[in-house]
Short mmCIF file of C-alpha atoms in Angstrom, two decimals:
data_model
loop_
_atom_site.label_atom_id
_atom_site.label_comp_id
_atom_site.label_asym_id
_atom_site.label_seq_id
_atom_site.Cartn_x
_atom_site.Cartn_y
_atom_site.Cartn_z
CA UNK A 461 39.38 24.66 -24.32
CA UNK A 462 41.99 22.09 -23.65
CA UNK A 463 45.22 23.06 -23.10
CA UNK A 464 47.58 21.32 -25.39
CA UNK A 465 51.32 20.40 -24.40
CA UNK A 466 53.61 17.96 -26.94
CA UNK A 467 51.45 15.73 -28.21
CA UNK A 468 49.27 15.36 -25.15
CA UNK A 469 46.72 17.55 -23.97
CA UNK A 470 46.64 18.39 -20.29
CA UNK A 471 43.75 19.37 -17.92
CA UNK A 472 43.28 19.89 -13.99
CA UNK A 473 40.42 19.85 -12.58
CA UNK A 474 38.78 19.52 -9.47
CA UNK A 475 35.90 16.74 -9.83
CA UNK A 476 33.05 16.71 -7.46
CA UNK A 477 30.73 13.57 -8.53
CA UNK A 478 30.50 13.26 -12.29
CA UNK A 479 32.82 15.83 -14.89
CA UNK A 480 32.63 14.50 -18.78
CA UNK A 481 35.43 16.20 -21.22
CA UNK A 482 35.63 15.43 -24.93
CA UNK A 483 38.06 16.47 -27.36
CA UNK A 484 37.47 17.07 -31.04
CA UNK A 485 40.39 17.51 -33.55
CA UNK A 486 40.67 18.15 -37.28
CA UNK A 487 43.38 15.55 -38.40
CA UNK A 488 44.86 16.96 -41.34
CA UNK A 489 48.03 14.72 -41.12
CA UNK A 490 48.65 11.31 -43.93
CA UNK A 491 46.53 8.14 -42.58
CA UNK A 492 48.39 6.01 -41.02
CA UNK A 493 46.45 3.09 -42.68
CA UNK A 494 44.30 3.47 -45.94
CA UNK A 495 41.62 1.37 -47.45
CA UNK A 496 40.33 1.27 -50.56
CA UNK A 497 37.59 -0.86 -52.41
CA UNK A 498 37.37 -2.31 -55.79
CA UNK A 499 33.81 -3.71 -57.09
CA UNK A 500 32.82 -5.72 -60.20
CA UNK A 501 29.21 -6.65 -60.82
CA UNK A 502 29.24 -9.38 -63.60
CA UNK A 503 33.32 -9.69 -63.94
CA UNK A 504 32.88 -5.88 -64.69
CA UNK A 505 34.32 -3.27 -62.57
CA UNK A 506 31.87 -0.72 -61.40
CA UNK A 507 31.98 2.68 -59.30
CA UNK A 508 29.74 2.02 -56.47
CA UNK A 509 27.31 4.63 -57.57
CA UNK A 510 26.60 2.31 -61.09
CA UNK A 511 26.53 -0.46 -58.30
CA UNK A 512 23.62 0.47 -56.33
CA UNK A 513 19.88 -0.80 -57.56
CA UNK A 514 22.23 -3.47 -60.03
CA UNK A 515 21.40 -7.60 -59.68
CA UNK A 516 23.97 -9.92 -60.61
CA UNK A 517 26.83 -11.57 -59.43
CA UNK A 518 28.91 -8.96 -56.87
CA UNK A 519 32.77 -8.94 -55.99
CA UNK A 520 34.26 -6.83 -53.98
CA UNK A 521 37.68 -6.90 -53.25
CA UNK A 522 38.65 -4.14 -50.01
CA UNK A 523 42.86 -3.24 -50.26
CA UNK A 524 44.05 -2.22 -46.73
CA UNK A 525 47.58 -0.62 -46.89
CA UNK A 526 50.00 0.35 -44.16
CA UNK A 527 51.27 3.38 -45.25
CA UNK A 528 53.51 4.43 -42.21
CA UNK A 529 57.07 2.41 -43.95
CA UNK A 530 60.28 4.69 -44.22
CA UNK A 531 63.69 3.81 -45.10
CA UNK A 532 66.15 3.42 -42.19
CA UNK A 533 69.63 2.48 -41.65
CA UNK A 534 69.73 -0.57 -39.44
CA UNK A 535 72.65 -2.07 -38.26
CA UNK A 536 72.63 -6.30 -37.74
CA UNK A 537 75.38 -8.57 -36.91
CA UNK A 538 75.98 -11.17 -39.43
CA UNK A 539 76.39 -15.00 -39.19
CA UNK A 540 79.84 -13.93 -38.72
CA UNK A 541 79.31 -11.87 -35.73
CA UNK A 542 80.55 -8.67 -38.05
CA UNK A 543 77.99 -5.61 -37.71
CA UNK A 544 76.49 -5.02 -41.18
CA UNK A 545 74.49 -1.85 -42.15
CA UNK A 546 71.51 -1.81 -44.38
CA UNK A 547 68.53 0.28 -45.76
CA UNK A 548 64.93 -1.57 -44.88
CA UNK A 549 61.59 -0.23 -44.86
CA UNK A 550 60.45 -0.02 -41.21
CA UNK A 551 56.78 0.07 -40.72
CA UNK A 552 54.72 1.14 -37.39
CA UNK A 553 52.68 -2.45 -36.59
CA UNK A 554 48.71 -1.87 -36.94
CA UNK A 555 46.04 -4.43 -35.89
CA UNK A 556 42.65 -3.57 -36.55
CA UNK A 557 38.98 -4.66 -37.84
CA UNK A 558 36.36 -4.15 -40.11
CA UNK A 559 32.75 -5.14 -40.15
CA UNK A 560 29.90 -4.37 -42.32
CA UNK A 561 26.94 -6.09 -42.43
CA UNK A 562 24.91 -7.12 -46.07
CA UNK A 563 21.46 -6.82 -46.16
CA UNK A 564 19.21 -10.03 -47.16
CA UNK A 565 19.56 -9.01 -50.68
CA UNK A 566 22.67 -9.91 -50.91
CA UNK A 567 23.05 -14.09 -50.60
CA UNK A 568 25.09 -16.77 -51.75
CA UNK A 569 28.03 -14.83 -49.78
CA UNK A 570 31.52 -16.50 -50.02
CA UNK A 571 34.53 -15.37 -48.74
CA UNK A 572 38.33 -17.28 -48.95
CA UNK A 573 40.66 -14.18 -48.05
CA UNK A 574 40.01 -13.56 -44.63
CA UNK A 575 35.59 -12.18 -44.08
CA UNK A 576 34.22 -14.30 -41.44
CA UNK A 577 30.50 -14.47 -42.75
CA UNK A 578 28.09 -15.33 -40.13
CA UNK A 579 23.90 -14.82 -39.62
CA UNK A 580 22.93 -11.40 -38.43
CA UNK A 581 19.95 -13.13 -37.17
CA UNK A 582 17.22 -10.81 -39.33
CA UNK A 583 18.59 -12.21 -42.63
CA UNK A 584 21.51 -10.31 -43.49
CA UNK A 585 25.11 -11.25 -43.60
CA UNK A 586 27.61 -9.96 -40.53
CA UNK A 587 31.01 -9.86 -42.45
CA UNK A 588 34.13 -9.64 -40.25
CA UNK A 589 37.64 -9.37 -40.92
CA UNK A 590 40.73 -8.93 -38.78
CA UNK A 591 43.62 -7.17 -39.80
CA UNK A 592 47.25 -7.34 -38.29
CA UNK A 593 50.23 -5.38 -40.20
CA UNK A 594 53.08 -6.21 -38.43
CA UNK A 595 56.61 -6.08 -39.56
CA UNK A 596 58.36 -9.38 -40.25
CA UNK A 597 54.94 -11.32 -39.52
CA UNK A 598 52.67 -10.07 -42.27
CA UNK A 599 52.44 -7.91 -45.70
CA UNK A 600 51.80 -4.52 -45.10
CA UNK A 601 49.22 -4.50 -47.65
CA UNK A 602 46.14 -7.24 -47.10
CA UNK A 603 43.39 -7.77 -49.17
CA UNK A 604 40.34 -9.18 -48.62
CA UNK A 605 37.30 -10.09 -51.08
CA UNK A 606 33.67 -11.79 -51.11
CA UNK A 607 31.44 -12.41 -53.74
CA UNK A 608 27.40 -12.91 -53.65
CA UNK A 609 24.16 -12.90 -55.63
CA UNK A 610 22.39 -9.57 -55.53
CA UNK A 611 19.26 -7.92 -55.90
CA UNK A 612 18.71 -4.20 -56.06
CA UNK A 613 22.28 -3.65 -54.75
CA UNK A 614 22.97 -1.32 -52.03
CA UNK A 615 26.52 -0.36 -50.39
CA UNK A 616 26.25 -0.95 -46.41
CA UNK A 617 28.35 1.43 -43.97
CA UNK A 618 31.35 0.08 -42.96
CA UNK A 619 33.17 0.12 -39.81
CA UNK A 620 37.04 0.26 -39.45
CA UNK A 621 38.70 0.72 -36.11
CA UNK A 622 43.10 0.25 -35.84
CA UNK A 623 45.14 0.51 -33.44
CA UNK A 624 48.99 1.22 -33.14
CA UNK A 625 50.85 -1.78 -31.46
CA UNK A 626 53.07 -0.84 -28.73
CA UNK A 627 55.93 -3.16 -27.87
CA UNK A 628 57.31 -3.28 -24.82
CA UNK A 629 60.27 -5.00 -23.35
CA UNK A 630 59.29 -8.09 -21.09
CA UNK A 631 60.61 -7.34 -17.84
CA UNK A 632 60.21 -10.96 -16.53
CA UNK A 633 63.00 -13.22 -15.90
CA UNK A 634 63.61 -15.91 -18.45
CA UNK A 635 65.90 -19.09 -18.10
CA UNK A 636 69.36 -18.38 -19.96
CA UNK A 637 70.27 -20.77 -21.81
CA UNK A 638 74.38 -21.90 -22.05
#
């Protein structure tokens, strides 16, 4: 029932103590950002179905992927000061998360690629990871891994939540310098 104009969807209404709208839409458009996961139980790679109920020694390696790039024409000015015209990928910038959190069965956890592992404070494992996919200040592909010692395996939900970053121009006044 919402009335839809561009790519924003418009409303009036007259509001008389509480009024609570929500909007549900079938995105059928290309993800912006994908992710995709990898594991191997015993240096063998697994599907996660032949995962689950499986002991042994997990890794699991999750690839994130900004999948916005196109080519462009962009025009720079040299060291020179002449205007030069090349083809680049240009990306949209992303920052984002993901958390999950390992049940008690799964210990020894180790993580050197980014998972912040902490106590979930009823035995389980709270892994978090920050993402950023920005142009010119990271890859646009980051991947992240942990390892542990399991028992009975299960796979735990995951939650992943990204965000477009918006630049804007800084209208403050800076010091020139000559």
């Amino acid at each position: 029932g919402f009335t839809v104009e561009g790519d924003s969807i418009v409303e009036e209404t007259d509001v008389d103590g509480q009024l609570r709208r929500r909007a549900v839409s079938d995105f059928d458009l290309e993800l912006p950002v994908t992710v995709s996961v990898m594991y191997r139980l015993d240096g063998q790679e697994v599907s996660p179905a032949d995962l689950v109920g499986k002991s042994g020694e997990v890794d699991v390696t999750y690839t994130i992927e900004n999948m916005t790039g196109s080519e462009e024409q962009i025009s720079i000015t040299d060291g020179q000061g002449n205007e030069v015209t090349k083809t680049a990928m240009i990306y949209d910038p992303f920052a984002g998360s993901m958390s999950f959190t390992l049940p008690p069965n799964y210990t020894d956890v180790v993580s050197d690629s980014g998972f912040l592992p902490a106590g979930d404070g009823r035995g389980g494992t709270l892994m978090n990871l920050s993402v950023t996919l920005v142009p010119g200040l990271t890859d646009q592909v980051l991947e992240a891994n942990f390892t542990a010692q399991v028992e009975d395996a299960v796979i735990p939900p995951v939650s992943l939540s990204f965000l477009p970053l918006v630049v804007r121009e800084n209208t403050s006044t800076r010091p020139q310098l000559e």
